[in-house]
Short mmCIF file of C-alpha atoms in Angstrom, two decimals:
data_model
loop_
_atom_site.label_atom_id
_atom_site.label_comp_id
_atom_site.label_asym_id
_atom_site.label_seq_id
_atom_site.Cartn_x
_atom_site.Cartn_y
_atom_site.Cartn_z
CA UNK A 1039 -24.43 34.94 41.25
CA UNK A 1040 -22.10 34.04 43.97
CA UNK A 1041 -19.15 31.57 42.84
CA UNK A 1042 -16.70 30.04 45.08
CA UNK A 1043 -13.58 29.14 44.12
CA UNK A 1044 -11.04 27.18 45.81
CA UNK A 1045 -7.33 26.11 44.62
CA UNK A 1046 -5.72 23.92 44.38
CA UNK A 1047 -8.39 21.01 43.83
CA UNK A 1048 -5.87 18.83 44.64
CA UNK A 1049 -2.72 18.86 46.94
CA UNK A 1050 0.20 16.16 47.84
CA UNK A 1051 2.78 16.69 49.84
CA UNK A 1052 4.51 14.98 52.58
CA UNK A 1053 4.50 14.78 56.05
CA UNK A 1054 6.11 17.80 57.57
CA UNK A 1055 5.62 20.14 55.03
CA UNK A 1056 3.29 23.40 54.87
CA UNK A 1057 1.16 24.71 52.68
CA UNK A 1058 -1.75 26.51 52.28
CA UNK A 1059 -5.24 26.24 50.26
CA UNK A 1060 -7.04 29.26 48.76
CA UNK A 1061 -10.42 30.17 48.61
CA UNK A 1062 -11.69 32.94 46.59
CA UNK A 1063 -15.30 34.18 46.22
CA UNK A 1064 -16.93 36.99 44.06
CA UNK A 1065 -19.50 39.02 45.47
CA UNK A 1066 -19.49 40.45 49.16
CA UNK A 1067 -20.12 37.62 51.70
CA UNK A 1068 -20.82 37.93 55.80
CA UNK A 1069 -19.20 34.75 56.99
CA UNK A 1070 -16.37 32.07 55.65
CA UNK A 1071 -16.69 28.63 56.50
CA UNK A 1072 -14.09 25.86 56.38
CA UNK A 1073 -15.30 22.39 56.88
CA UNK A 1074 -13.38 18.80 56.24
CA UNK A 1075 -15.28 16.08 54.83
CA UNK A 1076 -13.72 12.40 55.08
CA UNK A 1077 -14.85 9.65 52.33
CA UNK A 1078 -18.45 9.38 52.17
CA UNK A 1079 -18.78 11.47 55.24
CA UNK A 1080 -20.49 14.24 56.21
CA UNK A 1081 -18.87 17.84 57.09
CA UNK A 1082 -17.03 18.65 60.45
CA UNK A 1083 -17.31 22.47 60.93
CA UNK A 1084 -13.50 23.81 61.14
CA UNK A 1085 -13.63 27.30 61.40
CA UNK A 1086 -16.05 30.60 61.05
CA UNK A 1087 -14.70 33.68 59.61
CA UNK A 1088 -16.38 36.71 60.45
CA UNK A 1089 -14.94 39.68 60.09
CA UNK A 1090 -11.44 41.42 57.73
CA UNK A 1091 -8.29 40.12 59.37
CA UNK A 1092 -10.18 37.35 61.38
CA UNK A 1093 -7.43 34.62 62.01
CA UNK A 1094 -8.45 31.39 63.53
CA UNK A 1095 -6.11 28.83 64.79
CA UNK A 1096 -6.48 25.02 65.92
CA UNK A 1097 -4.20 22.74 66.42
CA UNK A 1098 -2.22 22.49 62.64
CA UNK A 1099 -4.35 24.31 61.15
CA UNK A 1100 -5.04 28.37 60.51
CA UNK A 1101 -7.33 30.11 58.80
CA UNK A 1102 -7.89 33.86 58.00
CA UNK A 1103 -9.55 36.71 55.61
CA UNK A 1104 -9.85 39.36 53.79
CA UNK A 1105 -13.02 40.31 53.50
CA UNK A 1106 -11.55 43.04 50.94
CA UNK A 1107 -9.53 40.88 48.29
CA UNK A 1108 -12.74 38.12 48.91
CA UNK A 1109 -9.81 35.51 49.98
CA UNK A 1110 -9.31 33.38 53.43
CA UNK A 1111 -6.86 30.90 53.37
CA UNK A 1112 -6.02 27.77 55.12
CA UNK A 1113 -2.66 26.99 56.12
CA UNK A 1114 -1.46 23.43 57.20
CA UNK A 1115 1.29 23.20 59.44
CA UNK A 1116 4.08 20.32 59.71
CA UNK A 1117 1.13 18.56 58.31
CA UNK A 1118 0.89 14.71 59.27
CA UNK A 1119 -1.39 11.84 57.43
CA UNK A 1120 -4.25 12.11 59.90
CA UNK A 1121 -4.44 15.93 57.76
CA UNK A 1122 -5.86 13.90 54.50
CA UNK A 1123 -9.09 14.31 53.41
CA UNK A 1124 -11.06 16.93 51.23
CA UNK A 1125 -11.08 20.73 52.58
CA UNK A 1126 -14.34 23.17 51.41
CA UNK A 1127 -14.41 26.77 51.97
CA UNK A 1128 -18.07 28.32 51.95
CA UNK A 1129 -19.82 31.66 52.08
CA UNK A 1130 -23.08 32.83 53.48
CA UNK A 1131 -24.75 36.40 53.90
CA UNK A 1132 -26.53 36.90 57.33
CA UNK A 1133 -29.47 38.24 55.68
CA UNK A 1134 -32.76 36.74 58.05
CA UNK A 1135 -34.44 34.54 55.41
CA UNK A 1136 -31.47 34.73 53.09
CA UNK A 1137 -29.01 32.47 54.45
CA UNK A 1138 -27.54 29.69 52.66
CA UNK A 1139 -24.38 28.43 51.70
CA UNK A 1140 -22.34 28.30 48.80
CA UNK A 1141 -19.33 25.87 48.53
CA UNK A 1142 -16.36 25.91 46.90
CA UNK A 1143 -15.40 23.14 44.67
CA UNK A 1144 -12.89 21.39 47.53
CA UNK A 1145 -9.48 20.64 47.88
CA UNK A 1146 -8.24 16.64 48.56
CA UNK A 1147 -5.84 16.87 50.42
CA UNK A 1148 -3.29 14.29 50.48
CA UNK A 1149 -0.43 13.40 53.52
CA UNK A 1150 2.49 11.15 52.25
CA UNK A 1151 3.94 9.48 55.09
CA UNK B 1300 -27.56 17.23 73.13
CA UNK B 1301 -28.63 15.45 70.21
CA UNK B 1302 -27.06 16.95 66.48
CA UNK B 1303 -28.73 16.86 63.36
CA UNK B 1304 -30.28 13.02 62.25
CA UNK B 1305 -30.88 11.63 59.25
CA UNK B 1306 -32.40 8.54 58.00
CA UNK B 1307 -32.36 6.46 56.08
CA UNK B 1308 -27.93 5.94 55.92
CA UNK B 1309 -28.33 4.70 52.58
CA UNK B 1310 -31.20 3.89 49.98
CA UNK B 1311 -31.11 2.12 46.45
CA UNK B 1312 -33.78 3.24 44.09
CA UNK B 1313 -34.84 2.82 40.49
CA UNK B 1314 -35.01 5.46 38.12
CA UNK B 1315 -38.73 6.92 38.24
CA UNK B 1316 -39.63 5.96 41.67
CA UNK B 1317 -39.52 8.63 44.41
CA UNK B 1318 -38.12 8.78 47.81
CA UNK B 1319 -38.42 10.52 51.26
CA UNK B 1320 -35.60 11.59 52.77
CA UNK B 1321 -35.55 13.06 56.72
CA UNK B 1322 -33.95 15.15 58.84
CA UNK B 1323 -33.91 16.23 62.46
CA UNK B 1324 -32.66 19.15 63.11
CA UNK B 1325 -30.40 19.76 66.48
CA UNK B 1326 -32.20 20.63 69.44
CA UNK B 1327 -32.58 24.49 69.75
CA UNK B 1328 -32.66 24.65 65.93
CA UNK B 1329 -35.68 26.07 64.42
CA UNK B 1330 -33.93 26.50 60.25
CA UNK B 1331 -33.64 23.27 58.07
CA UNK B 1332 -31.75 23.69 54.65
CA UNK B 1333 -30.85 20.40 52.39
CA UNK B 1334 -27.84 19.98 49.85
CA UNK B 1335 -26.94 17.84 47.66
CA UNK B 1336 -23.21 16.52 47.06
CA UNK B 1337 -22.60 14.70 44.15
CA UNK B 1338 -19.68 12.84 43.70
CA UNK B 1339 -16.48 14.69 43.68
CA UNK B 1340 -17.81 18.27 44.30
CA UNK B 1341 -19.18 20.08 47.01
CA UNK B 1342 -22.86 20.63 47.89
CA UNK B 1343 -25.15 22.50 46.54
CA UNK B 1344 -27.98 24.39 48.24
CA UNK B 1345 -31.58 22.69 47.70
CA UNK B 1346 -33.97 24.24 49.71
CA UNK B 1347 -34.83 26.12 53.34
CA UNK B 1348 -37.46 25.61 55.25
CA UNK B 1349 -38.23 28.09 58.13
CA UNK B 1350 -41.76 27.88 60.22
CA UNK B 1351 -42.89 25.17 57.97
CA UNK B 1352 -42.64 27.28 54.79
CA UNK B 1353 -39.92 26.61 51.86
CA UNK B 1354 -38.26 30.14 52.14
CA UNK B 1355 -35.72 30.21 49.68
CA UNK B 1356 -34.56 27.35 46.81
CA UNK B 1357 -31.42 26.88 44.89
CA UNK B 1358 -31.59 25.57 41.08
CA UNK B 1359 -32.92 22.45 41.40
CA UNK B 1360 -36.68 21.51 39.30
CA UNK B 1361 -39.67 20.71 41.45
CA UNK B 1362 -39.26 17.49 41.28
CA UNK B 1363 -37.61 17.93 44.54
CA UNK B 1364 -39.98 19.14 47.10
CA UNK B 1365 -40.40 18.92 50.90
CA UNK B 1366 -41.98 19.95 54.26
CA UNK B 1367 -41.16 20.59 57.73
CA UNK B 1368 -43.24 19.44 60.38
CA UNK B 1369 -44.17 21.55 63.98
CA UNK B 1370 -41.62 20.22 65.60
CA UNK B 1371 -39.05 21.18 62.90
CA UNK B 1372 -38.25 17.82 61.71
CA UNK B 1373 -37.96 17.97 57.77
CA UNK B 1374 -38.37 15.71 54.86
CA UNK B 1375 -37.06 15.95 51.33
CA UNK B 1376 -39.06 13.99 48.48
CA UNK B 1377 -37.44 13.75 44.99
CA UNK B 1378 -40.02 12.53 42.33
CA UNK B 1379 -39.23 10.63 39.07
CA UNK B 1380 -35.91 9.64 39.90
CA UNK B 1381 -32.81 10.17 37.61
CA UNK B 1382 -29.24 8.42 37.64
CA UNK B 1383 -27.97 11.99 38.01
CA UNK B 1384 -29.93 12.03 41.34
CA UNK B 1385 -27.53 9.80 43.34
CA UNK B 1386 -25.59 11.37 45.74
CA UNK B 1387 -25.16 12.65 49.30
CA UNK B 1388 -28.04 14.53 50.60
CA UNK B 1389 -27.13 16.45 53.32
CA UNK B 1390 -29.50 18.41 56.30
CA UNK B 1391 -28.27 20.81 58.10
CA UNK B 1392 -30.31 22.79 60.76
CA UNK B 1393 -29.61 26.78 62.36
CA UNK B 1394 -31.49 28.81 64.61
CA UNK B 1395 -30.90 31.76 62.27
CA UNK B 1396 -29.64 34.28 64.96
CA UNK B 1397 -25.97 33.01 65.68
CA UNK B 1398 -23.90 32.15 63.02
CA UNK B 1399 -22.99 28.27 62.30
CA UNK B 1400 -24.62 25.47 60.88
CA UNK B 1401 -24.68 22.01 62.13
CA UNK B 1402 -25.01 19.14 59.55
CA UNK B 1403 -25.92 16.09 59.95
CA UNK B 1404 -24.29 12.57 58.42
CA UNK B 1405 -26.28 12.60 55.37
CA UNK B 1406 -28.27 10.04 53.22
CA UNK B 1407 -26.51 8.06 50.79
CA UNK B 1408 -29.20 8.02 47.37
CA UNK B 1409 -28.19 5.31 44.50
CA UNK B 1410 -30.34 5.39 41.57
CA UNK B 1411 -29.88 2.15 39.17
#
């Protein structure tokens, strides 16, 4: 069974600052998602991961993977307030018929002006 | 171009009734899958419905079913309501060549 994992579930830290959120998954995967959800809204589509060494970059954030460790991070850079809200990673296998996605637990993400 | 709709925004129900939930998908998009989101975690996959056929299902009992129409539109029905039901359904459609799924704003489901 495919897990997702994603750490830490929660981050604080203050304007400025960098840091980065990991996601880790256990079984061979095609693509890596990152989305950002807001409170009680739905997901906004950040970035899709295809390939080993795939690095994506917009605005303050930057994602990338490694297909063979199973990890893609998401780095925040100088991160401001308008950065808070809750950060999933998810997997899929582009198998016609078998695609679905499995999310990670989520990371809330927290700015401190 | 029109994304992914839902209706209804939000719905209040009482344990044991059932309710339709419905999605359309974005225009191009033939692939509907539903998740749910409770609280505090991320979603989890319900079902996927592909040329009006359920083609693959997560771990969720039967009492959550659905359909999709010709025109691709979907619906998700969850029977006998539970407490544990309430949460954020979400629809999200694909045309299952490119990669990419679009979602739509979801249905907020409160069971009292």
């Amino acid at each position: 069974e495919l897990k997702v994992e994603q750490n830490p579930l929660f981050l604080s830290m203050q304007e400025g600052k960098n840091y980065t959120i990991y996601c880790n998954y256990s079984t061979t995967s095609d693509r890596l998602y990152w989305y950002r959800q807001d409170p009680g809204k739905s997901l906004e589509s950040l970035f899709v991961l295809l390939s080993n060494g795939a690095v994506k970059q917009e605005g303050r954030l930057m994602a990338s993977l490694d297909t063979k460790a199973r990890l893609s991070t998401l780095h925040i850079t100088a991160a401001v307030h308008d950065l808070s809200a809750t950060y999933f990673c998810a997997v899929d296998r582009f198998n016609f018929g078998n695609e679905k996605l499995t999310f990670g637990t989520g990371t809330r993400l927290t700015i401190i002006p | 171009d029109a994304g992914v709709t839902q209706s209804p925004t939000h719905l209040i129900k009482t344990r044991g009734q059932q309710v339709t939930l419905r999605c359309s998908p974005k225009s191009g998009h033939d692939t509907v899958s539903w998740y749910q989101q409770a609280l505090g975690q991320g979603p989890q996959f319900i079902f996927q419905y592909y040329e009006e056929e359920e083609r693959q299902r997560g771990n969720f009992p039967d009492r959550f079913s659905g359909h999709q129409f010709p025109n691709y539109s979907s619906e998700l029905n969850v029977n006998a309501l539970l407490l544990g039901d309430s949460a954020l359904y979400l629809c999200a459609s694909s045309d299952g060549q490119a990669y990419g799924y679009t979602f739509g704003s979801g249905t907020r489901l409160t069971v009292v």
